[in-house]
PDB file of C-alpha atoms in Angstrom:
ATOM      1  CA  MET A   1     136.271 177.251 128.200  1.00  0.00           C
ATOM      2  CA  SER A   2     135.004 177.582 131.738  1.00  0.00           C
ATOM      3  CA  ILE A   3     131.761 175.853 130.760  1.00  0.00           C
ATOM      4  CA  VAL A   4     133.696 172.917 129.320  1.00  0.00           C
ATOM      5  CA  THR A   5     135.803 172.725 132.468  1.00  0.00           C
ATOM      6  CA  THR A   6     132.690 172.811 134.630  1.00  0.00           C
ATOM      7  CA  ILE A   7     131.025 170.047 132.607  1.00  0.00           C
ATOM      8  CA  VAL A   8     134.163 167.868 132.676  1.00  0.00           C
ATOM      9  CA  SER A   9     134.469 168.418 136.430  1.00  0.00           C
ATOM     10  CA  ALA A  10     130.808 167.586 136.943  1.00  0.00           C
ATOM     11  CA  VAL A  11     131.109 164.392 134.888  1.00  0.00           C
ATOM     12  CA  LEU A  12     134.256 163.380 136.743  1.00  0.00           C
ATOM     13  CA  SER A  13     132.644 164.128 140.101  1.00  0.00           C
ATOM     14  CA  PHE A  14     129.602 162.095 139.110  1.00  0.00           C
ATOM     15  CA  CYS A  15     131.748 159.156 138.017  1.00  0.00           C
ATOM     16  CA  ILE A  16     133.720 159.234 141.268  1.00  0.00           C
ATOM     17  CA  ALA A  17     130.515 159.473 143.313  1.00  0.00           C
ATOM     18  CA  ALA A  18     128.908 156.625 141.357  1.00  0.00           C
ATOM     19  CA  TYR A  19     131.976 154.449 141.765  1.00  0.00           C
ATOM     20  CA  GLY A  20     132.114 155.261 145.491  1.00  0.00           C
ATOM     21  CA  TRP A  21     128.443 154.546 145.937  1.00  0.00           C
ATOM     22  CA  GLY A  22     128.733 151.257 144.057  1.00  0.00           C
ATOM     23  CA  PHE A  23     131.773 150.273 146.086  1.00  0.00           C
ATOM     24  CA  LEU A  24     130.098 151.109 149.393  1.00  0.00           C
ATOM     25  CA  ASN A  25     126.940 149.296 148.357  1.00  0.00           C
ATOM     26  CA  LYS A  26     128.953 146.199 147.522  1.00  0.00           C
ATOM     27  CA  ARG A  27     130.771 146.386 150.860  1.00  0.00           C
ATOM     28  CA  ALA A  28     127.512 146.908 152.719  1.00  0.00           C
ATOM     29  CA  ASN A  29     125.937 143.852 151.069  1.00  0.00           C
ATOM     30  CA  LYS A  30     129.006 141.781 151.854  1.00  0.00           C
ATOM     31  CA  SER A  31     128.957 142.920 155.490  1.00  0.00           C
ATOM     32  CA  ALA A  32     125.238 142.192 155.791  1.00  0.00           C
ATOM     33  CA  LYS A  33     125.708 138.686 154.377  1.00  0.00           C
ATOM     34  CA  ARG A  34     128.659 138.109 156.671  1.00  0.00           C
ATOM     35  CA  SER A  35     126.664 139.271 159.659  1.00  0.00           C
ATOM     36  CA  GLU A  36     123.663 137.074 158.778  1.00  0.00           C
ATOM     37  CA  THR A  37     125.930 134.037 158.310  1.00  0.00           C
ATOM     38  CA  PHE A  38     127.589 134.714 161.643  1.00  0.00           C
ATOM     39  CA  SER A  39     124.198 134.914 163.341  1.00  0.00           C
ATOM     40  CA  LEU A  40     123.280 131.525 161.878  1.00  0.00           C
ATOM     41  CA  ILE A  41     126.601 130.102 163.032  1.00  0.00           C
ATOM     42  CA  SER A  42     125.948 131.426 166.542  1.00  0.00           C
ATOM     43  CA  ILE A  43     122.667 129.500 166.661  1.00  0.00           C
ATOM     44  CA  VAL A  44     124.402 126.328 165.478  1.00  0.00           C
ATOM     45  CA  THR A  45     127.231 126.692 168.002  1.00  0.00           C
ATOM     46  CA  SER A  46     124.659 127.204 170.730  1.00  0.00           C
ATOM     47  CA  ILE A  47     123.066 123.849 169.789  1.00  0.00           C
ATOM     48  CA  LEU A  48     126.542 122.276 169.814  1.00  0.00           C
ATOM     49  CA  ASP A  49     126.991 123.594 173.358  1.00  0.00           C
ATOM     50  CA  ASP A  50     123.685 121.921 174.230  1.00  0.00           C
ATOM     51  CA  PHE A  51     125.098 118.626 172.951  1.00  0.00           C
ATOM     52  CA  ASP A  52     128.115 119.064 175.238  1.00  0.00           C
ATOM     53  CA  SER A  53     125.782 119.641 178.171  1.00  0.00           C
ATOM     54  CA  MET A  54     123.665 116.623 177.247  1.00  0.00           C
ATOM     55  CA  ALA A  55     126.767 114.424 177.141  1.00  0.00           C
ATOM     56  CA  GLU A  56     127.883 115.750 180.518  1.00  0.00           C
ATOM     57  CA  THR A  57     124.463 115.204 182.073  1.00  0.00           C
ATOM     58  CA  GLN A  58     124.280 111.664 180.735  1.00  0.00           C
ATOM     59  CA  PHE A  59     127.758 110.875 182.015  1.00  0.00           C
ATOM     60  CA  LYS A  60     126.929 112.241 185.485  1.00  0.00           C
ATOM     61  CA  GLU A  61     123.597 110.411 185.677  1.00  0.00           C
ATOM     62  CA  TYR A  62     125.006 107.043 184.724  1.00  0.00           C
ATOM     63  CA  ILE A  63     125.035 104.573 187.562  1.00  0.00           C
ATOM     64  CA  ASN A  64     127.953 102.204 187.510  1.00  0.00           C
ATOM     65  CA  ASP A  65     126.319  98.823 188.022  1.00  0.00           C
ATOM     66  CA  ALA A  66     129.431  96.671 187.601  1.00  0.00           C
ATOM     67  CA  ALA A  67     129.704  96.021 191.332  1.00  0.00           C
ATOM     68  CA  LEU A  68     126.011  95.291 191.817  1.00  0.00           C
ATOM     69  CA  VAL A  69     124.419  91.834 191.653  1.00  0.00           C
ATOM     70  CA  GLY A  70     121.002  90.241 191.249  1.00  0.00           C
ATOM     71  CA  PRO A  71     117.757  92.198 191.081  1.00  0.00           C
ATOM     72  CA  ILE A  72     119.433  95.444 192.169  1.00  0.00           C
ATOM     73  CA  ARG A  73     121.810  95.280 189.226  1.00  0.00           C
ATOM     74  CA  LEU A  74     118.956  94.533 186.818  1.00  0.00           C
ATOM     75  CA  SER A  75     116.923  97.408 188.145  1.00  0.00           C
ATOM     76  CA  LYS A  76     119.911  99.784 187.754  1.00  0.00           C
ATOM     77  CA  GLN A  77     120.517  98.538 184.219  1.00  0.00           C
ATOM     78  CA  ARG A  78     116.892  99.252 183.363  1.00  0.00           C
ATOM     79  CA  TYR A  79     117.197 102.671 184.949  1.00  0.00           C
ATOM     80  CA  ASN A  80     120.285 103.396 182.841  1.00  0.00           C
ATOM     81  CA  ALA A  81     118.552 102.144 179.677  1.00  0.00           C
ATOM     82  CA  GLN A  82     115.540 104.375 180.320  1.00  0.00           C
ATOM     83  CA  LYS A  83     117.785 107.346 180.921  1.00  0.00           C
ATOM     84  CA  GLN A  84     119.678 106.604 177.732  1.00  0.00           C
ATOM     85  CA  GLN A  85     116.416 106.414 175.800  1.00  0.00           C
ATOM     86  CA  MET A  86     115.419 109.799 177.170  1.00  0.00           C
ATOM     87  CA  HIS A  87     118.789 111.339 176.293  1.00  0.00           C
ATOM     88  CA  GLU A  88     118.738 109.824 172.817  1.00  0.00           C
ATOM     89  CA  ALA A  89     115.261 111.183 172.093  1.00  0.00           C
ATOM     90  CA  LYS A  90     116.354 114.607 173.327  1.00  0.00           C
ATOM     91  CA  PHE A  91     119.519 114.476 171.240  1.00  0.00           C
ATOM     92  CA  LEU A  92     117.772 113.336 168.048  1.00  0.00           C
ATOM     93  CA  THR A  93     115.201 116.103 168.345  1.00  0.00           C
ATOM     94  CA  ARG A  94     117.879 118.755 168.740  1.00  0.00           C
ATOM     95  CA  TYR A  95     119.966 117.092 166.039  1.00  0.00           C
ATOM     96  CA  GLY A  96     117.065 117.513 163.605  1.00  0.00           C
ATOM     97  CA  ILE A  97     116.964 121.251 164.337  1.00  0.00           C
ATOM     98  CA  PHE A  98     120.749 121.379 164.109  1.00  0.00           C
ATOM     99  CA  ARG A  99     120.706 119.788 160.641  1.00  0.00           C
ATOM    100  CA  ALA A 100     117.993 122.202 159.483  1.00  0.00           C
ATOM    101  CA  ARG A 101     120.153 125.148 160.580  1.00  0.00           C
ATOM    102  CA  LEU A 102     123.148 123.658 158.815  1.00  0.00           C
ATOM    103  CA  LEU A 103     121.120 123.469 155.609  1.00  0.00           C
ATOM    104  CA  HIS A 104     120.643 127.240 155.824  1.00  0.00           C
ATOM    105  CA  LEU A 105     124.369 127.636 156.222  1.00  0.00           C
ATOM    106  CA  GLU A 106     125.065 125.338 153.267  1.00  0.00           C
ATOM    107  CA  GLY A 107     123.191 127.851 151.123  1.00  0.00           C
ATOM    108  CA  ARG A 108     125.877 130.312 152.226  1.00  0.00           C
ATOM    109  CA  ASN A 109     128.740 127.961 151.401  1.00  0.00           C
ATOM    110  CA  VAL A 110     129.403 127.066 155.025  1.00  0.00           C
ATOM    111  CA  VAL A 111     129.386 123.288 154.772  1.00  0.00           C
ATOM    112  CA  ILE A 112     130.148 120.717 157.468  1.00  0.00           C
ATOM    113  CA  PRO A 113     131.458 117.374 156.125  1.00  0.00           C
ATOM    114  CA  ALA A 114     129.096 114.412 156.497  1.00  0.00           C
ATOM    115  CA  ALA A 115     131.835 112.515 158.357  1.00  0.00           C
ATOM    116  CA  ASN A 116     131.789 115.089 161.177  1.00  0.00           C
ATOM    117  CA  LEU A 117     128.004 114.911 161.469  1.00  0.00           C
ATOM    118  CA  LEU A 118     128.081 111.123 161.607  1.00  0.00           C
ATOM    119  CA  GLU A 119     130.852 111.195 164.198  1.00  0.00           C
ATOM    120  CA  LEU A 120     128.694 113.406 166.408  1.00  0.00           C
ATOM    121  CA  LYS A 121     125.619 111.227 166.026  1.00  0.00           C
ATOM    122  CA  LYS A 122     127.589 108.071 166.753  1.00  0.00           C
ATOM    123  CA  ALA A 123     129.251 109.645 169.789  1.00  0.00           C
ATOM    124  CA  MET A 124     125.871 110.581 171.205  1.00  0.00           C
ATOM    125  CA  THR A 125     123.741 107.544 170.308  1.00  0.00           C
ATOM    126  CA  LEU A 126     125.884 104.510 169.489  1.00  0.00           C
ATOM    127  CA  THR A 127     126.396 103.652 173.145  1.00  0.00           C
ATOM    128  CA  ALA A 128     125.490 105.258 176.439  1.00  0.00           C
ATOM    129  CA  ILE A 129     127.852 107.982 177.583  1.00  0.00           C
ATOM    130  CA  ASN A 130     128.866 105.902 180.551  1.00  0.00           C
ATOM    131  CA  SER A 131     132.631 106.357 180.599  1.00  0.00           C
ATOM    132  CA  SER A 132     135.135 109.147 180.329  1.00  0.00           C
ATOM    133  CA  ILE A 133     136.188 107.805 176.913  1.00  0.00           C
ATOM    134  CA  ASN A 134     132.653 108.042 175.539  1.00  0.00           C
ATOM    135  CA  TYR A 135     132.296 111.481 177.094  1.00  0.00           C
ATOM    136  CA  GLN A 136     135.521 112.600 175.414  1.00  0.00           C
ATOM    137  CA  LYS A 137     134.329 111.222 172.070  1.00  0.00           C
ATOM    138  CA  ALA A 138     131.217 113.391 172.313  1.00  0.00           C
ATOM    139  CA  LEU A 139     133.236 116.492 173.183  1.00  0.00           C
ATOM    140  CA  ILE A 140     135.752 115.857 170.404  1.00  0.00           C
ATOM    141  CA  ALA A 141     132.928 115.445 167.879  1.00  0.00           C
ATOM    142  CA  THR A 142     131.323 118.760 168.837  1.00  0.00           C
ATOM    143  CA  GLN A 143     134.675 120.552 168.873  1.00  0.00           C
ATOM    144  CA  LYS A 144     135.487 119.321 165.367  1.00  0.00           C
ATOM    145  CA  ILE A 145     132.230 120.799 164.104  1.00  0.00           C
ATOM    146  CA  HIS A 146     132.921 124.079 165.944  1.00  0.00           C
ATOM    147  CA  GLN A 147     136.274 124.220 164.219  1.00  0.00           C
ATOM    148  CA  GLU A 148     134.858 123.341 160.803  1.00  0.00           C
ATOM    149  CA  LEU A 149     132.210 126.035 161.156  1.00  0.00           C
ATOM    150  CA  TYR A 150     134.752 128.738 161.817  1.00  0.00           C
ATOM    151  CA  LEU A 151     137.100 127.520 159.100  1.00  0.00           C
ATOM    152  CA  ALA A 152     134.272 127.465 156.567  1.00  0.00           C
ATOM    153  CA  PHE A 153     133.228 130.929 157.687  1.00  0.00           C
ATOM    154  CA  GLU A 154     136.767 132.240 157.326  1.00  0.00           C
ATOM    155  CA  ARG A 155     137.087 130.706 153.868  1.00  0.00           C
ATOM    156  CA  GLU A 156     133.844 132.288 152.723  1.00  0.00           C
ATOM    157  CA  HIS A 157     134.005 135.717 154.310  1.00  0.00           C
ATOM    158  CA  CYS A 158     137.532 136.631 155.284  1.00  0.00           C
ATOM    159  CA  ASP A 159     139.384 136.732 152.012  1.00  0.00           C
TER     160      ASP A 159
ATOM    161  CA  MET B   1     105.416  94.832 153.553  1.00  0.00           C
ATOM    162  CA  ALA B   2     105.003  93.841 149.925  1.00  0.00           C
ATOM    163  CA  ASN B   3     107.445  91.626 148.093  1.00  0.00           C
ATOM    164  CA  LEU B   4     107.346  92.639 144.468  1.00  0.00           C
ATOM    165  CA  TYR B   5     108.629  90.555 141.602  1.00  0.00           C
ATOM    166  CA  MET B   6     111.180  92.499 139.592  1.00  0.00           C
ATOM    167  CA  ASN B   7     111.432  89.921 136.832  1.00  0.00           C
ATOM    168  CA  GLU B   8     111.453  86.140 136.489  1.00  0.00           C
ATOM    169  CA  CYS B   9     114.540  85.589 138.607  1.00  0.00           C
ATOM    170  CA  HIS B  10     114.936  88.451 141.047  1.00  0.00           C
ATOM    171  CA  MET B  11     112.938  89.593 144.025  1.00  0.00           C
ATOM    172  CA  LYS B  12     112.417  93.020 145.490  1.00  0.00           C
ATOM    173  CA  TYR B  13     111.681  93.226 149.187  1.00  0.00           C
ATOM    174  CA  ASN B  14     110.224  96.379 150.703  1.00  0.00           C
ATOM    175  CA  ILE B  15     110.378  97.342 154.343  1.00  0.00           C
ATOM    176  CA  ASP B  16     108.760 100.433 155.774  1.00  0.00           C
ATOM    177  CA  LEU B  17     110.370 100.821 159.186  1.00  0.00           C
ATOM    178  CA  ALA B  18     107.626 102.974 160.688  1.00  0.00           C
ATOM    179  CA  GLU B  19     104.720 100.902 159.331  1.00  0.00           C
ATOM    180  CA  ASP B  20     106.169  97.418 159.511  1.00  0.00           C
ATOM    181  CA  PHE B  21     108.002  97.823 162.800  1.00  0.00           C
ATOM    182  CA  SER B  22     107.647 101.002 164.830  1.00  0.00           C
ATOM    183  CA  PRO B  23     107.717 104.783 164.352  1.00  0.00           C
ATOM    184  CA  PHE B  24     109.857 104.908 167.521  1.00  0.00           C
ATOM    185  CA  PRO B  25     112.678 102.390 167.137  1.00  0.00           C
ATOM    186  CA  PHE B  26     115.261 102.546 169.899  1.00  0.00           C
ATOM    187  CA  GLY B  27     118.282 100.754 171.314  1.00  0.00           C
ATOM    188  CA  ARG B  28     120.036  97.465 170.773  1.00  0.00           C
ATOM    189  CA  TYR B  29     118.638  94.673 172.873  1.00  0.00           C
ATOM    190  CA  THR B  30     115.256  93.552 174.148  1.00  0.00           C
ATOM    191  CA  PRO B  31     114.116  93.569 176.935  1.00  0.00           C
ATOM    192  CA  LEU B  32     116.717  95.963 178.355  1.00  0.00           C
ATOM    193  CA  ASP B  33     116.203  98.745 175.805  1.00  0.00           C
ATOM    194  CA  GLY B  34     112.497  98.196 175.328  1.00  0.00           C
ATOM    195  CA  GLU B  35     110.318  96.454 172.769  1.00  0.00           C
ATOM    196  CA  TYR B  36     111.339  97.982 169.432  1.00  0.00           C
ATOM    197  CA  THR B  37     115.093  97.472 169.358  1.00  0.00           C
ATOM    198  CA  GLY B  38     117.612  96.797 166.615  1.00  0.00           C
ATOM    199  CA  GLU B  39     117.793  93.166 167.725  1.00  0.00           C
ATOM    200  CA  VAL B  40     114.037  92.637 167.312  1.00  0.00           C
ATOM    201  CA  PHE B  41     113.955  94.439 163.964  1.00  0.00           C
ATOM    202  CA  ARG B  42     116.828  92.301 162.694  1.00  0.00           C
ATOM    203  CA  GLU B  43     115.349  89.017 163.890  1.00  0.00           C
ATOM    204  CA  LYS B  44     111.671  89.597 163.069  1.00  0.00           C
ATOM    205  CA  ILE B  45     111.759  91.780 159.973  1.00  0.00           C
ATOM    206  CA  LEU B  46     115.156  91.684 158.294  1.00  0.00           C
ATOM    207  CA  LYS B  47     116.306  88.123 158.825  1.00  0.00           C
ATOM    208  CA  ASP B  48     113.712  86.220 156.795  1.00  0.00           C
ATOM    209  CA  LYS B  49     114.372  88.436 153.777  1.00  0.00           C
ATOM    210  CA  LEU B  50     118.156  88.539 154.061  1.00  0.00           C
ATOM    211  CA  VAL B  51     118.591  84.776 154.275  1.00  0.00           C
ATOM    212  CA  LYS B  52     116.613  84.314 151.048  1.00  0.00           C
ATOM    213  CA  MET B  53     118.393  86.999 149.053  1.00  0.00           C
ATOM    214  CA  VAL B  54     120.559  86.157 146.079  1.00  0.00           C
ATOM    215  CA  SER B  55     122.594  88.329 143.733  1.00  0.00           C
ATOM    216  CA  GLY B  56     120.316  90.648 141.788  1.00  0.00           C
ATOM    217  CA  ASP B  57     117.602  90.829 144.471  1.00  0.00           C
ATOM    218  CA  LYS B  58     116.777  94.199 145.975  1.00  0.00           C
ATOM    219  CA  LEU B  59     115.967  95.228 149.513  1.00  0.00           C
ATOM    220  CA  VAL B  60     114.365  98.654 149.851  1.00  0.00           C
ATOM    221  CA  VAL B  61     114.123 100.069 153.367  1.00  0.00           C
ATOM    222  CA  ASN B  62     112.050 103.201 153.821  1.00  0.00           C
ATOM    223  CA  LEU B  63     112.973 105.253 156.883  1.00  0.00           C
ATOM    224  CA  ASN B  64     110.871 108.299 156.124  1.00  0.00           C
ATOM    225  CA  GLY B  65     108.069 107.620 158.582  1.00  0.00           C
ATOM    226  CA  ILE B  66     110.303 107.900 161.629  1.00  0.00           C
ATOM    227  CA  ASP B  67     109.495 111.075 163.498  1.00  0.00           C
ATOM    228  CA  ILE B  68     112.458 112.101 165.599  1.00  0.00           C
ATOM    229  CA  GLY B  69     115.238 110.070 164.045  1.00  0.00           C
ATOM    230  CA  ILE B  70     116.953 106.742 164.593  1.00  0.00           C
ATOM    231  CA  GLY B  71     119.814 106.282 167.011  1.00  0.00           C
ATOM    232  CA  SER B  72     123.094 104.749 165.900  1.00  0.00           C
ATOM    233  CA  SER B  73     122.727 101.867 168.374  1.00  0.00           C
ATOM    234  CA  PHE B  74     119.555 100.692 166.618  1.00  0.00           C
ATOM    235  CA  LEU B  75     121.090 100.978 163.155  1.00  0.00           C
ATOM    236  CA  THR B  76     124.318  99.170 163.952  1.00  0.00           C
ATOM    237  CA  GLU B  77     122.545  96.370 165.802  1.00  0.00           C
ATOM    238  CA  SER B  78     120.047  95.743 163.028  1.00  0.00           C
ATOM    239  CA  PHE B  79     122.066  96.213 159.831  1.00  0.00           C
ATOM    240  CA  GLY B  80     125.598  95.579 161.074  1.00  0.00           C
ATOM    241  CA  GLY B  81     124.254  92.818 163.318  1.00  0.00           C
ATOM    242  CA  ALA B  82     122.764  90.995 160.326  1.00  0.00           C
ATOM    243  CA  VAL B  83     126.246  90.650 158.820  1.00  0.00           C
ATOM    244  CA  LYS B  84     127.740  89.645 162.183  1.00  0.00           C
ATOM    245  CA  LYS B  85     125.145  86.909 162.568  1.00  0.00           C
ATOM    246  CA  GLY B  86     125.903  85.650 159.056  1.00  0.00           C
ATOM    247  CA  TYR B  87     122.401  86.210 157.652  1.00  0.00           C
ATOM    248  CA  ILE B  88     123.814  87.738 154.487  1.00  0.00           C
ATOM    249  CA  ASP B  89     127.131  88.317 152.786  1.00  0.00           C
ATOM    250  CA  LYS B  90     128.441  91.841 153.312  1.00  0.00           C
ATOM    251  CA  LYS B  91     129.015  92.502 149.596  1.00  0.00           C
ATOM    252  CA  LEU B  92     125.594  91.216 148.584  1.00  0.00           C
ATOM    253  CA  PHE B  93     123.950  93.283 151.341  1.00  0.00           C
ATOM    254  CA  LEU B  94     125.652  96.479 150.171  1.00  0.00           C
ATOM    255  CA  GLU B  95     124.754  95.824 146.528  1.00  0.00           C
ATOM    256  CA  SER B  96     121.132  94.973 147.147  1.00  0.00           C
ATOM    257  CA  LEU B  97     120.281  97.579 149.775  1.00  0.00           C
ATOM    258  CA  THR B  98     118.478 100.801 148.939  1.00  0.00           C
ATOM    259  CA  ILE B  99     117.671 103.219 151.746  1.00  0.00           C
ATOM    260  CA  ILE B 100     114.851 105.650 151.138  1.00  0.00           C
ATOM    261  CA  CYS B 101     115.149 108.637 153.410  1.00  0.00           C
ATOM    262  CA  ASP B 102     114.970 112.405 153.040  1.00  0.00           C
ATOM    263  CA  ASP B 103     118.140 112.590 155.092  1.00  0.00           C
ATOM    264  CA  GLY B 104     120.923 111.099 152.965  1.00  0.00           C
ATOM    265  CA  LEU B 105     123.208 110.635 155.977  1.00  0.00           C
ATOM    266  CA  TYR B 106     121.270 107.551 157.076  1.00  0.00           C
ATOM    267  CA  ASP B 107     122.310 105.718 153.912  1.00  0.00           C
ATOM    268  CA  THR B 108     125.972 106.552 154.561  1.00  0.00           C
ATOM    269  CA  GLU B 109     125.696 105.574 158.219  1.00  0.00           C
ATOM    270  CA  ILE B 110     124.004 102.222 157.568  1.00  0.00           C
ATOM    271  CA  ARG B 111     126.505 101.323 154.852  1.00  0.00           C
ATOM    272  CA  ASP B 112     129.335 102.189 157.274  1.00  0.00           C
ATOM    273  CA  TYR B 113     127.963  99.707 159.828  1.00  0.00           C
ATOM    274  CA  ILE B 114     127.610  96.981 157.208  1.00  0.00           C
ATOM    275  CA  LYS B 115     131.182  97.563 155.986  1.00  0.00           C
ATOM    276  CA  GLU B 116     132.579  97.546 159.544  1.00  0.00           C
ATOM    277  CA  ALA B 117     130.742  94.375 160.598  1.00  0.00           C
ATOM    278  CA  GLN B 118     132.649  91.097 160.848  1.00  0.00           C
ATOM    279  CA  VAL B 119     131.003  87.695 160.929  1.00  0.00           C
ATOM    280  CA  GLU B 120     131.011  86.267 164.437  1.00  0.00           C
ATOM    281  CA  SER B 121     132.860  83.014 164.769  1.00  0.00           C
TER     282      SER B 121
END
């Protein structure tokens, strides 16, 4: 009788241990995936912060030439155009890296809608960031993506 | 920049942006934004094809050779600008255009500019 009890207890203990181990393993994998996804999101949000800074720099550097006339105005317009070209090249390079990082996140079901990505690109390259309205458009576009990232993360990992 | 016959009636026009124009397109207007702007691309490369196009023709634009990307100002000035200038009907342009690019967002973006464009009076 005592042998039977011992065997039953051992089997039960083993089953409980196996279930516990399996449960912990599952939790650990989930936590690891969550942590990796969050790390990727941190990189993406850091690039988004760079876009904010780029917009701010461009806005500050812009020279308002409306009051200028003649050759001085032309020279300022050229200066602004060259600056814009530089900012656009910088943005597009970072945007390429940004998109590559987002592709990694898409593999983890954290997806940013194409409309948000286009809004950002348009805000940064459709016209020069030469007014407070254009500056706000850039900030709004980056903030929408920030928000989407966190919402997608919550949907995927915080059930 | 080969124009290939598709069949007896319809034409297929191919444009490789990097090879036929520049691997570094930028900006709207020349001379202010430099040499390779949307305005120059529209007038020198796109226009002569668009004005000849009829229903059933195809225009294939390959963007893959561009290294760092294409700014929105260039895209709206060239593609949207072509509709504004009246070189082609908006509906025909959308039907005939094929964008070849690893990044599918360019196709969406260009089509947006064509849809938004209104013919200048």
